[in-house]
XYZ file of C-alpha atoms in Angstrom:
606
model
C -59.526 -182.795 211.231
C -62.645 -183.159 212.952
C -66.555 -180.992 212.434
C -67.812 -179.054 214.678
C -71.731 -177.889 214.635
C -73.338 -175.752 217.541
C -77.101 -174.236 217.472
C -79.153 -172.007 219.046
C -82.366 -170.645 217.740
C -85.930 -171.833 216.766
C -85.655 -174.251 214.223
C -85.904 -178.490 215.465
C -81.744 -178.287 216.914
C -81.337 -182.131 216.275
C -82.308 -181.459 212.208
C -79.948 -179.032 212.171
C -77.149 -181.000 214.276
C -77.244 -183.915 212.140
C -77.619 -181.691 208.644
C -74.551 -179.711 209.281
C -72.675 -183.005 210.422
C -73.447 -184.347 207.290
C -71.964 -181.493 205.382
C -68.934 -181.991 207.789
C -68.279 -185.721 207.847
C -65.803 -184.785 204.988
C -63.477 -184.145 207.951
C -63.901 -187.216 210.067
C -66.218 -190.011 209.998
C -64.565 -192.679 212.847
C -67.116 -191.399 215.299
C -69.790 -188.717 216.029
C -72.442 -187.620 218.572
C -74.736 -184.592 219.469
C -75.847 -183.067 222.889
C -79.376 -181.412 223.335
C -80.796 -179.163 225.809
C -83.761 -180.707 226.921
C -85.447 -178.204 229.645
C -82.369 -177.867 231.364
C -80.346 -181.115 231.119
C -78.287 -182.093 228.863
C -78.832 -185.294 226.968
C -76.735 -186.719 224.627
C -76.515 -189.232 221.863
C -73.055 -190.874 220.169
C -71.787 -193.617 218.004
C -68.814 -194.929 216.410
C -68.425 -195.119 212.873
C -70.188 -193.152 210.065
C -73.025 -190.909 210.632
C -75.747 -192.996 209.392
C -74.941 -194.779 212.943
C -75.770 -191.771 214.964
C -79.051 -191.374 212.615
C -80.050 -195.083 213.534
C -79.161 -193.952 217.474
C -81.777 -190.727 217.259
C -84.286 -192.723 215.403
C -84.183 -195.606 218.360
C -83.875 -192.616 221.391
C -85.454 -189.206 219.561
C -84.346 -185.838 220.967
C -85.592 -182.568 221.243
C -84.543 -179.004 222.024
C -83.288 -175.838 220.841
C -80.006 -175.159 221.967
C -76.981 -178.119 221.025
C -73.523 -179.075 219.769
C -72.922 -181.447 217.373
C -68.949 -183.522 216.633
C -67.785 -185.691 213.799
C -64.535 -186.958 214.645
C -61.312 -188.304 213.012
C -59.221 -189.811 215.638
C -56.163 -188.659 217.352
C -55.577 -189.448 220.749
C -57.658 -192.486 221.412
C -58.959 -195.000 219.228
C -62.448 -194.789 217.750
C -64.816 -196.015 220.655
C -68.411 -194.776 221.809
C -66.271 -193.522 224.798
C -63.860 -191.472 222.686
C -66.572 -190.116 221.042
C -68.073 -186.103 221.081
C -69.544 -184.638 222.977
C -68.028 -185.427 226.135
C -70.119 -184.273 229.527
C -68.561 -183.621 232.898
C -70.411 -181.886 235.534
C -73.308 -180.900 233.598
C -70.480 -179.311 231.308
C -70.709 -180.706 227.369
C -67.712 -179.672 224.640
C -67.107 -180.378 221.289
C -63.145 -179.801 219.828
C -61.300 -180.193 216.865
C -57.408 -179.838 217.250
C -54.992 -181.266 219.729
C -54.220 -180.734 223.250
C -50.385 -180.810 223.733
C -50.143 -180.270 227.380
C -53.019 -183.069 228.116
C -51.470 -185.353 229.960
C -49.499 -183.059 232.685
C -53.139 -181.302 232.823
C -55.017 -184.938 233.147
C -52.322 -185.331 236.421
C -53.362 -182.203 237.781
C -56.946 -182.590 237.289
C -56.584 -186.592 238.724
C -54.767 -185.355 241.773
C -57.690 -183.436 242.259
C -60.277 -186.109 242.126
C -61.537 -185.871 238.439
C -62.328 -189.473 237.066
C -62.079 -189.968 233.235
C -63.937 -192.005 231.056
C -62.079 -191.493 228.076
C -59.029 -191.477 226.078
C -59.117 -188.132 224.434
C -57.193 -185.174 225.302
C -60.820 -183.217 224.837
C -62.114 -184.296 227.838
C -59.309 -182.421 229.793
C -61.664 -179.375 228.315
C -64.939 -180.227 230.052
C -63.304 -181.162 233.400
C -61.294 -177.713 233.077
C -64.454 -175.788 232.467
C -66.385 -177.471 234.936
C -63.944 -177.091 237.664
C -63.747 -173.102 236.631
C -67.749 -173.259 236.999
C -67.799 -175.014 240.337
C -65.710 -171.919 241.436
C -68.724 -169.463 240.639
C -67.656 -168.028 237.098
C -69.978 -168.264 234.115
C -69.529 -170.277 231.325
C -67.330 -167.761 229.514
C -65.674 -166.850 232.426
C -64.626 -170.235 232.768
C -64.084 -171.139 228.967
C -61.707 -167.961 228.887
C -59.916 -169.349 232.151
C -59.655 -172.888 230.762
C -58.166 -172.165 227.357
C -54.833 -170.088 228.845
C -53.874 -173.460 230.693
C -54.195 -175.188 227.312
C -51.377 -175.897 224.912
C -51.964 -176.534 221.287
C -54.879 -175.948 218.544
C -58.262 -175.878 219.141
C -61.975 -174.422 218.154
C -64.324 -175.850 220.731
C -68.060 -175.181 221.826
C -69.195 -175.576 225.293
C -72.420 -175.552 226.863
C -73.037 -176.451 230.520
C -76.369 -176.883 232.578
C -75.929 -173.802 234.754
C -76.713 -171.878 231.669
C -78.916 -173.330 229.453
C -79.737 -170.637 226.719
C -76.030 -170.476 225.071
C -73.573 -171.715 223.915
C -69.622 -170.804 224.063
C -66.761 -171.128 220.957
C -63.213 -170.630 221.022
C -60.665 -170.801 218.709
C -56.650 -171.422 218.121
C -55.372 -172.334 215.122
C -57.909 -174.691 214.104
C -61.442 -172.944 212.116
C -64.189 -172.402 213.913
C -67.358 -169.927 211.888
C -70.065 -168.019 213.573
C -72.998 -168.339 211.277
C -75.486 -164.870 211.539
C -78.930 -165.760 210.762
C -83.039 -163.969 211.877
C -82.762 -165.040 215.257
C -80.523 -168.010 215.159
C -76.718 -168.441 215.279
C -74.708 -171.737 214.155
C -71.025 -172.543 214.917
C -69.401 -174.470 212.346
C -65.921 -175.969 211.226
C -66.338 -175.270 207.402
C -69.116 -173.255 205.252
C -71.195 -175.964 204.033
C -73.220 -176.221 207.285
C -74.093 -172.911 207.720
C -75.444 -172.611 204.361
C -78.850 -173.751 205.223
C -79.319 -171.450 207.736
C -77.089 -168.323 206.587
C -75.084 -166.718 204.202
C -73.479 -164.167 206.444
C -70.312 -165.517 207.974
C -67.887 -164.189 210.574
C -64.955 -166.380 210.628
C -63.156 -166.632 214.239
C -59.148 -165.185 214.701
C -56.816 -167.125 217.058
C -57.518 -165.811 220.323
C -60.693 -165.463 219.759
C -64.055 -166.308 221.451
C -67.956 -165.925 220.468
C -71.026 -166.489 222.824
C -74.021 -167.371 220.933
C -77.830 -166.816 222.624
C -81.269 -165.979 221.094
C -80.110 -162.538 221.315
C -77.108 -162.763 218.991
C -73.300 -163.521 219.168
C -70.942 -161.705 220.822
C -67.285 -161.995 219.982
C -64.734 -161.439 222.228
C -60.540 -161.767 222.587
C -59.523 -164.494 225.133
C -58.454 -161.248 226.990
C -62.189 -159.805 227.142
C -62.023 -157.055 224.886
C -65.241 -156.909 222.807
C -64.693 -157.665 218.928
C -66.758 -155.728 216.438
C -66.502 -157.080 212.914
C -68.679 -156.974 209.461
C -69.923 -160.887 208.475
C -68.597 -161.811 205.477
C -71.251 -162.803 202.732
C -70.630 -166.091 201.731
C -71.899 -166.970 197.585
C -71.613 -170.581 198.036
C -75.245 -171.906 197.562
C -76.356 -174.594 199.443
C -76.322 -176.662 196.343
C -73.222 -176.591 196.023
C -72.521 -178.617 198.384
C -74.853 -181.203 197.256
C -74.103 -184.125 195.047
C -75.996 -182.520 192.158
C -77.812 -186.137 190.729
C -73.448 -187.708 190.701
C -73.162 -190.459 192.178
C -70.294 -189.129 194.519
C -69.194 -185.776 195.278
C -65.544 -186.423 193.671
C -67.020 -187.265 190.111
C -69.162 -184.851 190.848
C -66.036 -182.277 191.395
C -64.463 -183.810 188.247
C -67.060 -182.485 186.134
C -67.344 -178.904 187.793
C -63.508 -178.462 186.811
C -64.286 -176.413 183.817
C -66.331 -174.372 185.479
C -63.987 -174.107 188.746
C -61.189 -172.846 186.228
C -62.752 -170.443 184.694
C -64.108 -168.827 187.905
C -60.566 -168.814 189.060
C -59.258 -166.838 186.007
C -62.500 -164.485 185.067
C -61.879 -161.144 185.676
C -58.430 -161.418 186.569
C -56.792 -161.546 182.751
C -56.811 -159.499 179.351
C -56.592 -161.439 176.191
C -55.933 -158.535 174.330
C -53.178 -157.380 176.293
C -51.962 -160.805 178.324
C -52.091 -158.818 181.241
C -52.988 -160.230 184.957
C -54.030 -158.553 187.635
C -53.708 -159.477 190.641
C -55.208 -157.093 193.134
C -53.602 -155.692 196.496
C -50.476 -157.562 195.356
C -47.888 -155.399 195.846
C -44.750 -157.315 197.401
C -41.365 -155.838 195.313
C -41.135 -158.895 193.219
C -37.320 -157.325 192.206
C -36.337 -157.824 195.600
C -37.201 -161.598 195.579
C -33.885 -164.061 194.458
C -35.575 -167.381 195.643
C -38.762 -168.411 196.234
C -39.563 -171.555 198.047
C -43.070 -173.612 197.334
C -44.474 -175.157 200.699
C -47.469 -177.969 200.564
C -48.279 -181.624 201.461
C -49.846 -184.135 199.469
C -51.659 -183.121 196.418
C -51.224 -179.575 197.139
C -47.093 -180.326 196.841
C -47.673 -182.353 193.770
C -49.144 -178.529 192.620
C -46.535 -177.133 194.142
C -43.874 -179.014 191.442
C -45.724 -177.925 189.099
C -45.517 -174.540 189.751
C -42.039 -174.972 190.015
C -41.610 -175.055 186.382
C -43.927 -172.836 185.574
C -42.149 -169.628 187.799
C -38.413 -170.602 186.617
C -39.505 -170.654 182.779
C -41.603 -167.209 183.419
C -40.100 -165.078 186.349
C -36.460 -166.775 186.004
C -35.756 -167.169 190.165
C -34.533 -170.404 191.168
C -37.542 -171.823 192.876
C -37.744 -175.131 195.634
C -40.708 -177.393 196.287
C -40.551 -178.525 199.984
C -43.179 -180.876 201.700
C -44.265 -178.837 204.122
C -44.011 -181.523 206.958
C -40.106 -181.216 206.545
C -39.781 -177.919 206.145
C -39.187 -176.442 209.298
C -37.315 -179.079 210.210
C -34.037 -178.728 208.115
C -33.348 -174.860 209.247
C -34.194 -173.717 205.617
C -31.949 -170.254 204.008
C -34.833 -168.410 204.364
C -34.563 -164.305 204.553
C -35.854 -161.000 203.879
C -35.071 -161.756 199.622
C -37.014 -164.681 199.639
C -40.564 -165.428 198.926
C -42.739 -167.841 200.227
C -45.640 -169.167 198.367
C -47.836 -171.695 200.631
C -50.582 -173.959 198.670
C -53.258 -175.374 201.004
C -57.050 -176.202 199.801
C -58.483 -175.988 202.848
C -55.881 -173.200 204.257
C -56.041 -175.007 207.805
C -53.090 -177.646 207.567
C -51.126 -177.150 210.217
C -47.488 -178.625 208.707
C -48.109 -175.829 205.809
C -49.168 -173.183 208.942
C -46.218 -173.697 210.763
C -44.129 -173.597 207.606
C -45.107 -169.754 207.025
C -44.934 -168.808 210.509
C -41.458 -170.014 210.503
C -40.471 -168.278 207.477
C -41.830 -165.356 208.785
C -39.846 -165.575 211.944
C -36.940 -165.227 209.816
C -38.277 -162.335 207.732
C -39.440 -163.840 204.438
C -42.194 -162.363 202.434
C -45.543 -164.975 202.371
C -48.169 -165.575 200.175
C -50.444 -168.246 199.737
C -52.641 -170.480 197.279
C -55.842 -171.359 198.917
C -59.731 -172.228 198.325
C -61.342 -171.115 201.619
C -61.756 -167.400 202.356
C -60.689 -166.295 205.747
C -58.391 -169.771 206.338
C -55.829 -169.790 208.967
C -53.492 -169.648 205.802
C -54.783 -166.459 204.387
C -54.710 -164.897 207.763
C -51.078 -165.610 207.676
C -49.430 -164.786 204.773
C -49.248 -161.085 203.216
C -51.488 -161.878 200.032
C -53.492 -164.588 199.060
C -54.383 -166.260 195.526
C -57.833 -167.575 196.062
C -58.859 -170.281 193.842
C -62.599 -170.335 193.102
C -62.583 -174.548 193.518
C -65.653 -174.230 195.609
C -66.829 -176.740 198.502
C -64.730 -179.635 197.958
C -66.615 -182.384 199.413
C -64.524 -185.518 198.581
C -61.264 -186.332 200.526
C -59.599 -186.976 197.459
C -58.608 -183.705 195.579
C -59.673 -183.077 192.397
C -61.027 -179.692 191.180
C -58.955 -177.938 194.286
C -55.938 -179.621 192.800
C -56.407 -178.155 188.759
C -57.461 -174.646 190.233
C -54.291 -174.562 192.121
C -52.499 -175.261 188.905
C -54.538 -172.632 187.076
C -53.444 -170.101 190.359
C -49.371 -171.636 189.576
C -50.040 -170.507 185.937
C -51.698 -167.233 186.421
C -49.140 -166.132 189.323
C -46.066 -167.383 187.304
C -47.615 -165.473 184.638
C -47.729 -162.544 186.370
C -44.246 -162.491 187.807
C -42.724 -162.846 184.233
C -45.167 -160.237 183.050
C -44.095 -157.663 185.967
C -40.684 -158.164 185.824
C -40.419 -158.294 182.295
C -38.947 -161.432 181.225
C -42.215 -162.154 179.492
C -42.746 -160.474 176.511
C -46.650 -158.856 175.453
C -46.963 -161.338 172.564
C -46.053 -164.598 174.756
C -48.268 -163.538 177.238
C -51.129 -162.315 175.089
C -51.001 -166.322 173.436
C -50.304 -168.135 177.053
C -53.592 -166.230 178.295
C -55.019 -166.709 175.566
C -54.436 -171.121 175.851
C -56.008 -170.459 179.293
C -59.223 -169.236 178.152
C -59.618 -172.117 175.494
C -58.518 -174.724 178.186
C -62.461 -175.358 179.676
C -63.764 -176.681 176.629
C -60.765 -178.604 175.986
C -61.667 -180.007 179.864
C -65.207 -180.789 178.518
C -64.000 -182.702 175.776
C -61.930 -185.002 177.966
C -65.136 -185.348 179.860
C -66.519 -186.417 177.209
C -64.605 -189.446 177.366
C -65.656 -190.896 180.818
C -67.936 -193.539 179.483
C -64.477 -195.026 177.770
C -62.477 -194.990 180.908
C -64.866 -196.714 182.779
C -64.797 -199.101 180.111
C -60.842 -199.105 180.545
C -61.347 -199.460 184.322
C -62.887 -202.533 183.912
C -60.328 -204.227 181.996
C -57.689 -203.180 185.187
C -59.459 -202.895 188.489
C -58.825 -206.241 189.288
C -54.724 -205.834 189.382
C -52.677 -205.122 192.327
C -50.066 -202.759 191.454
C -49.424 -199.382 188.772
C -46.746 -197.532 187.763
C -47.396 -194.017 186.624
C -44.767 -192.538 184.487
C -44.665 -188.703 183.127
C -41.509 -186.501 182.351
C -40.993 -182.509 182.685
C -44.191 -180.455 183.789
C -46.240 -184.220 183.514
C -43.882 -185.823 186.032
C -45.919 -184.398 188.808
C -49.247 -185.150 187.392
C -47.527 -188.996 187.492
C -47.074 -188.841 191.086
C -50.673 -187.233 191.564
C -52.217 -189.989 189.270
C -50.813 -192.914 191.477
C -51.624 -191.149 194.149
C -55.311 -190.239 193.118
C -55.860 -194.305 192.424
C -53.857 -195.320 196.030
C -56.199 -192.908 197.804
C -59.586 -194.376 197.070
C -58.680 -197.608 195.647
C -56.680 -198.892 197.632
C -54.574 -200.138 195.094
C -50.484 -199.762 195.291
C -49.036 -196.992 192.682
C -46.248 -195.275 192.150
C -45.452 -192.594 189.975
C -42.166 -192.015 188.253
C -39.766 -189.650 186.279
C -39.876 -191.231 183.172
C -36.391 -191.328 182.545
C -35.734 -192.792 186.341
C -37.652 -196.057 184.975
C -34.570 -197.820 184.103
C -32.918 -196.901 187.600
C -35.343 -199.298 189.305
C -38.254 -199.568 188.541
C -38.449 -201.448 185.383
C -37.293 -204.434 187.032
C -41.208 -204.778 188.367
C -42.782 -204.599 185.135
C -44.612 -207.731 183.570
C -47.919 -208.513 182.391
C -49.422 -207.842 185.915
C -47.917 -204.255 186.115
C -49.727 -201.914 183.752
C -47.792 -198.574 183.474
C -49.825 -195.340 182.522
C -47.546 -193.355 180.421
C -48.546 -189.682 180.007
C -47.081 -188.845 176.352
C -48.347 -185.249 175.042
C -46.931 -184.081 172.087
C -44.050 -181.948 173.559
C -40.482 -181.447 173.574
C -40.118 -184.908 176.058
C -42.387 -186.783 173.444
C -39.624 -188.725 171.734
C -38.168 -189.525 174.721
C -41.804 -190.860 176.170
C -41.848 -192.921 172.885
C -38.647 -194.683 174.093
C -40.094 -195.364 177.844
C -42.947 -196.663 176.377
C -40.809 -199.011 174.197
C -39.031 -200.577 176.649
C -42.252 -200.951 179.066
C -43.655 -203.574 175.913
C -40.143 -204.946 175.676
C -40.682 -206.272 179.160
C -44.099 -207.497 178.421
C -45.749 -204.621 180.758
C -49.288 -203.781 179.897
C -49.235 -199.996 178.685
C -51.796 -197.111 179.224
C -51.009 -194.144 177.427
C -52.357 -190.662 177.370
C -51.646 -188.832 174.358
C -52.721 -185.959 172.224
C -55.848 -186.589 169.473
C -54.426 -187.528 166.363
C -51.353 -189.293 167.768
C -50.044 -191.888 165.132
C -46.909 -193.472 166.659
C -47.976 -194.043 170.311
C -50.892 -196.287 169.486
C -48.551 -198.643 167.707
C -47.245 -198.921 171.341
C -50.287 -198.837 173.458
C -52.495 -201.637 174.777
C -54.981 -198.686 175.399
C -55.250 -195.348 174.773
C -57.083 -191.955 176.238
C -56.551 -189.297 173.658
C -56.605 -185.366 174.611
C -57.072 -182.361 173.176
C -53.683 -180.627 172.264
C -52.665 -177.699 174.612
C -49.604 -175.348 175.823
C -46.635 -177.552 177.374
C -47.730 -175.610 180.458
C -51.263 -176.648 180.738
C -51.136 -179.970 179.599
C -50.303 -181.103 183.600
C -54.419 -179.681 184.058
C -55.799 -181.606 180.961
C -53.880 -184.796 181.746
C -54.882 -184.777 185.331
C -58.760 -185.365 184.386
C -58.594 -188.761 182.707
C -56.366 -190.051 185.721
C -58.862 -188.756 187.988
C -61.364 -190.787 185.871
C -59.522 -193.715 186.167
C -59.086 -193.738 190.150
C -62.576 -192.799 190.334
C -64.187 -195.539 188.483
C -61.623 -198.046 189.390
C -62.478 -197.327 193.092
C -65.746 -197.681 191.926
C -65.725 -201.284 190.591
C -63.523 -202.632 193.945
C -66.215 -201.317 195.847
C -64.813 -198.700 198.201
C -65.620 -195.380 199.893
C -64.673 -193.445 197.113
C -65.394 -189.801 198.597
C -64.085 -191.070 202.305
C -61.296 -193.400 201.912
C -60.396 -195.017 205.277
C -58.018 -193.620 207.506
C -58.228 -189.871 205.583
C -59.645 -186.976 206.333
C -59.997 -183.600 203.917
C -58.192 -181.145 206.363
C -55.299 -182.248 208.198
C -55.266 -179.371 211.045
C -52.853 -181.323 213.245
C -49.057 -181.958 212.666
């Protein structure tokens, strides 16, 4: 939820600080601050709002030093205030955290019976004033970290730094990401990859329980327990380019365009044409056990999730459930040892979707997972992982994480029906075969931006959307409205198509445009019939349909045309102009497109 940075090592600390912050602010932008060694003080600089506010602070009071910690936040306890802000400083003791204390208020008593005085409202600062009361009683700083984290309840990855030792720094971590960065002579703490990429490529990423102690010497990583940890980095390809905006005007249409390429890094190597073969390596769960699967997700990741849904019943034949992963655990689900689990998660760090799997489990299901981030939380977790090869997502708003995890749905499905039979060499040799033709199908809808700007303009101005789809599209309906609702701002809704008449036609007029998604498919005629009665109501009509399409344009007040496809892909290709739309319809009202207020990318806390 919130970005963590922490330096040490020669290069200018506050240029660092405030680079890797800005490759963070993705996961929280209401406040953010830095704290600097300077000799052996700390000194410290925060503001609320975006980062450029912090910037403006260091230009007006510079700092200096080599050794510092660096917070973005998104707020959780406490409202966003300079006070509320990270780093917060107690006793010469200054910590960063992302997560949530669940114990802080019995600790706050303890710690106020003592004499501690708060300046905050943030269950963080029960961190510094537990460290620094650890420190007063003679231990070091990881001595007293170590001590201060088994009185804590909750998630957390924290860095600490205190004035009693000023040449390191101390991380910890518990369910929430925290990265040790391994450059020449340097080492950088980090929520996410992007801001270590500018000093390092080699990337040890933190277990619960775990705890790293970064000097000029090196790291060393060690259990809460104090037993030593000795692990290879991981080498991280992400360039640092990639997590730049690349001459786009935002990251998200930015990540709209890389889709083609995101898709086919997500199925290279992993499928024969000739054959229709998958392979899926070091999978090797006994899929004949399996007689129900459940799908667990939130937000767009769910609308995936649906998706998938179809795709496994039509290919592997088990009756398969889509649960938000928020309610999951909640409803004592029929989970057991003949179930599987598949968990979707971009980021592979939000926590409803985390405690979903740990609860299945408990009760002995078999786990896998759909994710974009190497060494997440969520692969940790679950037995086998299906990575998508998305890359850094930058914008809160899911775009190319959303059509890889479709292209992951497809490939797994796929592979099920393949392994257990029920798909036969020929189907699978053409279904593998759509996939590979499916980029330059994406780069022809591309192709088409200019036009849906154009189209944006004629709608940005109205209040209210209905998105309708039916079958596989149906979710790619809810993910449209929700795509425009997101950065807009703008109230949508998306809709079974044949539900329209149970409700929600009695909205439609001339100030409700509906976008219809109308592929040429087995649900087509039907589509033709939703769309008729949206004109006979005198709604204003939007419809995405396949090139060449003679009888929907008689219909339409505008049209998007798309290359024909599979039933099963067309959810990927008609998610691209809808993303358009959103996009350039957030554009024109003049919003934050790639941080929308009151979001953040990663939502590690339940």
């Amino acid at each position: 939820m919130c970005g963590i940075v922490a330096y040490v090592g020669p290069k200018d600390t506050v240029g660092v600080l405030v680079d890797g912050l800005k490759r963070l602010e993705y996961r929280g932008y209401d406040s953010s601050g830095i704290a600097v060694f300077k000799g052996d003080k700390i000194e410290l600089r925060r503001s609320v709002g975006k980062l450029h506010k912090l910037c403006t602070e260091l230009d007006k009071k510079p700092l200096d030093g080599n050794i510092g910690i660096g917070h973005t936040r998104w707020a959780t306890h406490g409202r966003p205030s300079e006070q509320n802000a990270h780093p917060h400083i107690e006793g010469g003791v200054a910590v960063v955290h992302n997560g949530i204390i669940e114990n802080y208020l019995a600790l706050k008593e303890e710690l106020m019976a003592e004499g501690a005085k708060f300046k905050s409202e943030t269950d963080t600062e029960i961190l510094s004033h537990l460290i620094c009361r650890e420190i007063k009683k003679g231990r070091s700083l990881v001595e007293a970290v170590r001590a201060s984290v088994k009185l804590v309840k909750g998630t957390y990855a924290l860095a600490a730094m205190c004035e009693s030792e000023p040449d390191r720094i101390v991380g910890a971590r518990m369910e929430c990401p925290l990265i040790l960065g391994i450059g020449d002579g340097e080492s950088v703490l980090s929520s996410d990859i992007p801001a270590i990429l500018n000093i390092t490529r080699k990337a040890l990423f933190l277990k619960d329980g775990e705890m790293v102690t970064i000097t000029k010497q090196g790291a060393q990583v060690e259990t809460f327990e104090g037993v030593k940890v000795d692990r290879s980095p991981t080498v991280v390809n992400w360039s640092p380019i990639m997590a730049e905006k690349n001459g786009y005007r935002h990251f998200m249409l930015k990540e709209i365009f890389e889709q083609p390429r995101a898709i086919t890094d997500t199925f290279r190597g992993i499928v024969t044409e000739e054959t229709g073969d998958v392979f899926l390596n070091k999978f090797d769960i006994p899929l004949e056990d399996i007689k129900r699967i459940y799908l667990v997700a939130c937000g767009t990741s769910w609308h995936a999730a649906l998706v998938g849904k179809f795709l496994i019943e039509e290919f592997f034949q088990v009756p398969t459930e889509v649960d938000l992963a928020s309610e999951f655990r909640y409803r004592s689900p029929l989970v057991d040892k003949n179930c599987l689990v598949i968990s979707v998660s971009q980021s592979g760090e939000t926590a409803d979707t985390l405690a979903a799997v740990k609860e299945c489990k408990r009760k002995g299901a078999r786990t896998i997972s759909i994710c974009n981030v190497m060494e997440s939380s969520l692969t940790r977790e679950t037995e086998w992982s299906f990575m998508t090869h998305a890359g850094p997502e930058i914008g809160v708003a899911s775009t190319k994480a959303f059509t890889t995890q479709l292209t992951a749905f497809y490939l797994l499905a796929l592979y099920m029906g393949r392994r257990s039979g029920r798909v036969s060499t020929d189907a699978a040799v053409a279904l593998v075969q759509e996939l590979v033709r499916l980029p330059k199908k994406l780069d022809q809808v591309l192709e088409q931006a200019p036009a849906i700007e154009s189209l944006a303009k004629k709608y940005f101005h109205l209040r209210d959307f209905i998105y309708l789809g039916r079958g596989l599209n149906y979710p790619i309906a809810l993910e449209g409205a929700l795509k425009l609702k997101e950065i807009s701002y703008i109230h949508a809704e998306g809709y079974a198509a044949g539900e329209m008449k149970h409700g929600p036609i009695a909205l439609i007029d001339e100030n409700m445009p509906v976008v219809a998604m109308a592929p040429r498919d087995a649900s087509y005629p039907k589509m033709l019939g939703n769309m008729e009665e949206v004109k006979a109501r005198g709604g204003r009509l939007i419809a995405i349909v396949n090139d060449g399409d003679t009888e929907a344009c008689q219909k339409a007040d505008d049209l998007i045309c798309v290359p024909e496809a599979s039933s099963h892909l067309m959810p990927i290709i008609m998610s691209v102009p809808l993303q358009l739309l959103a996009y350039h319809i957030a554009v024109l009202k003049g919003t934050d497109v790639d941080q929308p207020r009151n979001l953040a990318k990663s939502v590690t806390v339940e």
